[in-house]
C-alpha cells in the first residue's frame, strides 16, 4: 500500500494551470461589487457551532448532516463555516456595524460541507457573498439583481443564465402556508419519496425543492405560497418586480422556489443555467430581515446572495470563456551565459521591472549551458529571450531573440531595451 499523502476527499488543489482563470474571475467580481459601493469584510473560517445551529436551523440538512464540527482543546464546540451570512452577521453585530446603519459588505473565501463530492460541488468550496444591512425596501433587492446581471455580462455568460424569483412572505404567512402544505402532503404520504417523508415533520418547505419527478408532479396540485402572502410582503414583491421590469431585467416567477436556510423571508431568487446539468444554480439569495435579531442584535433589515466559485468556473470552462482570456505566460525571459553575465542578470531584470511594472519577466536560473537555458526560455511560453553574454556585456547591449517566429535576433543597446520591449509588446 502506498504511503503517498493525498488531499482529503472533496478538498481539491487549484493548480497553476487553472489559477489564471480563477484570478480573472475573482478580479471581475471584486471590480463589480466595489463599483456598487460594497466594502470587503474577512471573517474567520471557524465559528462557534451555536452560530450556525441558531441561524441556519437545527433541522436543515446542513446542520444535521453536513457540518464539520469538533471540540477544541477547551472543550468548546467549533464548526468550519458552511456558509458566510451567519458569520457576516456575527462580525457586524460584534463590532457595532449594524444597528441604525447601512452597510454594504462582501466577502470571498472557503466554506466547508461534508456532502458527497461531485463535479462543481466539493467539501471545501469557495463562495462570494454580498450582504446589505439597514435597507428594508424592494429597491435594494432589485439593485442586487442588477449587480448580478452586470457581473454576468462582464464574465460573458449573460445569455446562459435565467433569473427565478419568489416571495416567502412573513413568518406568519409561511406558518399558515406550512400548515396547509403539510395537510395536503400528509394526505398523499405514501406517494412521497423517502426524503420528502422525512422532511414532512422537520422542514416541509424544503419538499418544494425536491428533484424527484413524482414529488414535483404531486406538488403541482398542492397549495401555492403566493395565496398566503401578507399584504406587506405582496406589496414588497410587486415593487420588486416593477423595478426589474423598469430596468429591463427578464425573470420567471417560480412559486416553488425556496431557500435551504431557515432565515429567509420575503424576496428569494436564484440565477440558474442549463449549461451544467443537474448543478444548475449559479447564484442564490434573498431577504433575511429577522436574522440579526434572532442572533441577539437589534431588528435589522438585510438582504444578500452567494455564488459558488467552483460552479462558476465550471460554467466558464463549459462555455469556452476561459479559452478567450489572454495568456498569463511571461512576456520575456532573461538568459545569461558566463559568470559575469550571471552576476548582472538579476540587476537587469529589476531595472526592466522598474521601467515596465506590468511586464511579466522570468529570469532563467539554475545550471546548464546556453542550449539548455534557451530550451527553458522556450518552454516558458515567453515571446522574447533577452540574451546576456560576455560580448553583450562588453558592448553594453542585449541580444533579443523572437522565440515564437523564426528565431530572428536583433541587438539593442542596454539603455534602450525597456523602450524596445514597450514598442514590441502589449504590456498591460
Short mmCIF file of C-alpha atoms in Angstrom, two decimals, residues 179-383:
data_model
loop_
_atom_site.label_atom_id
_atom_site.label_comp_id
_atom_site.label_asym_id
_atom_site.label_seq_id
_atom_site.Cartn_x
_atom_site.Cartn_y
_atom_site.Cartn_z
CA UNK A 179 -49.84 24.08 7.84
CA UNK A 180 -51.78 23.90 4.57
CA UNK A 181 -48.87 22.23 2.75
CA UNK A 182 -48.38 19.64 5.49
CA UNK A 183 -52.09 18.79 5.49
CA UNK A 184 -52.02 18.33 1.71
CA UNK A 185 -48.85 16.22 1.70
CA UNK A 186 -49.97 14.05 4.60
CA UNK A 187 -52.99 13.06 2.54
CA UNK A 188 -50.51 11.84 -0.12
CA UNK A 189 -47.88 10.50 2.27
CA UNK A 190 -47.35 7.17 0.51
CA UNK A 191 -46.72 8.92 -2.82
CA UNK A 192 -43.80 10.96 -1.44
CA UNK A 193 -40.17 9.89 -1.78
CA UNK A 194 -38.39 8.84 1.42
CA UNK A 195 -36.50 12.10 1.83
CA UNK A 196 -39.68 14.15 1.49
CA UNK A 197 -41.45 11.91 4.01
CA UNK A 198 -38.69 12.68 6.50
CA UNK A 199 -38.87 16.41 5.80
CA UNK A 200 -42.64 16.42 6.26
CA UNK A 201 -42.19 16.52 10.04
CA UNK A 202 -39.00 18.57 10.17
CA UNK A 203 -38.77 21.10 7.32
CA UNK A 204 -41.71 20.70 4.93
CA UNK A 205 -40.96 23.79 2.82
CA UNK A 206 -37.80 22.03 1.62
CA UNK A 207 -40.02 19.46 -0.08
CA UNK A 208 -40.80 22.16 -2.64
CA UNK A 209 -37.12 21.88 -3.66
CA UNK A 210 -37.33 18.12 -4.29
CA UNK A 211 -35.73 16.92 -7.51
CA UNK A 212 -37.87 13.74 -7.58
CA UNK A 213 -40.23 13.98 -10.60
CA UNK A 214 -43.10 12.13 -8.85
CA UNK A 215 -42.95 14.52 -5.89
CA UNK A 216 -42.84 17.55 -8.18
CA UNK A 217 -45.86 16.25 -10.10
CA UNK A 218 -47.71 15.84 -6.80
CA UNK A 219 -46.87 19.39 -5.71
CA UNK A 220 -48.43 20.78 -8.89
CA UNK A 221 -51.86 20.20 -7.30
CA UNK A 222 -50.83 21.49 -3.86
CA UNK A 223 -51.26 24.89 -2.21
CA UNK A 224 -49.23 27.83 -3.52
CA UNK A 225 -47.36 30.17 -1.18
CA UNK A 226 -48.45 33.26 -3.16
CA UNK A 227 -52.01 32.68 -1.99
CA UNK A 228 -50.92 33.08 1.65
CA UNK A 229 -48.77 36.23 1.35
CA UNK A 230 -49.50 39.02 3.81
CA UNK A 231 -50.26 42.46 2.34
CA UNK A 232 -46.84 43.92 3.18
CA UNK A 233 -44.93 41.05 1.55
CA UNK A 234 -47.21 41.13 -1.51
CA UNK A 235 -46.62 44.88 -1.91
CA UNK A 236 -42.85 44.41 -1.45
CA UNK A 237 -42.77 41.71 -4.11
CA UNK A 238 -44.88 43.76 -6.52
CA UNK A 239 -42.49 46.69 -6.06
CA UNK A 240 -39.51 44.40 -6.63
CA UNK A 241 -41.00 43.07 -9.88
CA UNK A 242 -41.87 46.59 -11.06
CA UNK A 243 -38.26 47.72 -10.57
CA UNK A 244 -36.95 44.74 -12.52
CA UNK A 245 -39.44 45.47 -15.31
CA UNK A 246 -38.37 49.12 -15.39
CA UNK A 247 -34.69 48.08 -15.64
CA UNK A 248 -35.44 45.59 -18.42
CA UNK A 249 -34.36 42.52 -16.45
CA UNK A 250 -36.09 39.33 -17.58
CA UNK A 251 -37.26 36.95 -14.83
CA UNK A 252 -39.51 33.99 -14.11
CA UNK A 253 -41.72 33.78 -11.03
CA UNK A 254 -41.18 30.30 -9.60
CA UNK A 255 -43.82 29.65 -6.91
CA UNK A 256 -41.88 26.57 -5.74
CA UNK A 257 -38.62 28.45 -5.17
CA UNK A 258 -37.50 28.29 -1.53
CA UNK A 259 -34.10 28.64 0.07
CA UNK A 260 -32.44 25.87 2.04
CA UNK A 261 -31.75 28.04 5.10
CA UNK A 262 -34.36 28.94 7.72
CA UNK A 263 -33.56 32.63 7.93
CA UNK A 264 -35.00 33.73 4.56
CA UNK A 265 -38.29 35.66 4.20
CA UNK A 266 -39.93 37.86 1.55
CA UNK A 267 -37.75 38.08 -1.59
CA UNK A 268 -35.81 35.00 -2.69
CA UNK A 269 -34.08 34.50 -6.02
CA UNK A 270 -31.82 32.17 -7.98
CA UNK A 271 -29.84 32.56 -11.17
CA UNK A 272 -29.94 29.18 -12.92
CA UNK A 273 -28.37 27.70 -16.03
CA UNK A 274 -28.89 24.63 -18.19
CA UNK A 275 -25.17 24.56 -19.08
CA UNK A 276 -24.21 22.50 -16.01
CA UNK A 277 -26.80 19.73 -16.00
CA UNK A 278 -28.10 18.93 -12.52
CA UNK A 279 -25.89 21.57 -10.86
CA UNK A 280 -27.97 24.37 -12.33
CA UNK A 281 -27.90 27.09 -9.65
CA UNK A 282 -25.15 29.65 -10.22
CA UNK A 283 -26.13 32.27 -7.62
CA UNK A 284 -28.85 32.40 -4.96
CA UNK A 285 -30.04 34.71 -2.23
CA UNK A 286 -32.82 36.71 -0.74
CA UNK A 287 -34.02 38.76 2.20
CA UNK A 288 -33.42 37.76 5.83
CA UNK A 289 -34.83 40.61 7.90
CA UNK A 290 -35.13 38.59 11.11
CA UNK A 291 -31.67 37.04 11.33
CA UNK A 292 -29.80 39.83 13.13
CA UNK A 293 -32.43 39.96 15.88
CA UNK A 294 -32.55 36.16 16.05
CA UNK A 295 -28.80 36.16 16.74
CA UNK A 296 -29.14 38.66 19.57
CA UNK A 297 -28.93 42.04 17.83
CA UNK A 298 -31.49 44.76 17.20
CA UNK A 299 -34.04 44.21 14.43
CA UNK A 300 -32.22 44.99 11.16
CA UNK A 301 -33.45 44.55 7.59
CA UNK A 302 -30.99 42.58 5.47
CA UNK A 303 -30.66 41.01 2.03
CA UNK A 304 -27.86 39.24 0.19
CA UNK A 305 -26.70 36.49 -2.10
CA UNK A 306 -23.90 33.96 -2.53
CA UNK A 307 -22.33 32.24 -5.51
CA UNK A 308 -20.13 29.15 -5.58
CA UNK A 309 -16.89 29.83 -7.44
CA UNK A 310 -16.17 26.20 -8.39
CA UNK A 311 -19.53 26.04 -10.12
CA UNK A 312 -18.94 29.40 -11.80
CA UNK A 313 -15.51 28.28 -13.04
CA UNK A 314 -17.09 25.08 -14.38
CA UNK A 315 -19.61 27.19 -16.28
CA UNK A 316 -16.90 29.46 -17.69
CA UNK A 317 -14.98 26.38 -18.84
CA UNK A 318 -18.08 24.74 -20.33
CA UNK A 319 -18.97 27.87 -22.32
CA UNK A 320 -15.36 28.34 -23.52
CA UNK A 321 -14.98 31.74 -21.87
CA UNK A 322 -11.64 30.93 -20.24
CA UNK A 323 -10.14 29.92 -23.58
CA UNK A 324 -10.52 33.52 -24.74
CA UNK A 325 -8.50 35.01 -21.89
CA UNK A 326 -5.08 36.48 -22.73
CA UNK A 327 -2.12 34.29 -21.86
CA UNK A 328 -0.50 34.71 -18.46
CA UNK A 329 2.85 33.40 -19.65
CA UNK A 330 5.95 35.65 -19.37
CA UNK A 331 6.42 38.37 -21.95
CA UNK A 332 10.15 37.73 -21.93
CA UNK A 333 12.93 35.71 -20.31
CA UNK A 334 16.43 36.82 -19.35
CA UNK A 335 19.02 34.24 -20.41
CA UNK A 336 22.57 34.83 -19.16
CA UNK A 337 25.67 32.84 -20.06
CA UNK A 338 29.01 33.28 -18.33
CA UNK A 339 29.88 34.19 -14.78
CA UNK A 340 29.93 37.95 -15.30
CA UNK A 341 26.57 37.92 -17.13
CA UNK A 342 25.04 35.74 -14.42
CA UNK A 343 26.08 38.32 -11.85
CA UNK A 344 24.30 41.01 -13.87
CA UNK A 345 21.05 39.24 -14.90
CA UNK A 346 19.03 39.93 -11.74
CA UNK A 347 20.03 43.60 -11.81
CA UNK A 348 18.92 43.82 -15.45
CA UNK A 349 15.61 42.16 -14.64
CA UNK A 350 14.90 44.52 -11.74
CA UNK A 351 15.70 47.53 -13.89
CA UNK A 352 13.19 46.33 -16.51
CA UNK A 353 10.52 45.69 -13.87
CA UNK A 354 11.02 49.21 -12.54
CA UNK A 355 10.63 50.68 -16.02
CA UNK A 356 7.69 48.44 -17.05
CA UNK A 357 5.68 47.47 -13.93
CA UNK A 358 3.23 45.35 -15.96
CA UNK A 359 5.99 43.36 -17.66
CA UNK A 360 5.91 39.63 -16.94
CA UNK A 361 9.60 38.72 -16.88
CA UNK A 362 11.23 35.44 -15.90
CA UNK A 363 14.94 35.05 -15.23
CA UNK A 364 16.26 31.63 -16.28
CA UNK A 365 18.16 30.41 -13.23
CA UNK A 366 19.93 27.19 -12.33
CA UNK A 367 22.71 25.31 -14.06
CA UNK A 368 23.21 24.38 -17.70
CA UNK A 369 24.71 25.76 -20.86
CA UNK A 370 23.26 28.13 -23.42
CA UNK A 371 21.26 25.44 -25.24
CA UNK A 372 19.62 24.14 -22.05
CA UNK A 373 18.74 27.65 -20.88
CA UNK A 374 17.21 28.59 -24.21
CA UNK A 375 15.05 25.45 -24.03
CA UNK A 376 13.79 26.59 -20.63
CA UNK A 377 13.01 30.02 -22.04
CA UNK A 378 11.11 28.45 -24.94
CA UNK A 379 9.10 26.17 -22.62
CA UNK A 380 8.07 29.19 -20.52
CA UNK A 381 5.87 30.42 -23.37
CA UNK A 382 7.62 33.81 -23.47
CA UNK A 383 7.71 35.76 -26.73
#
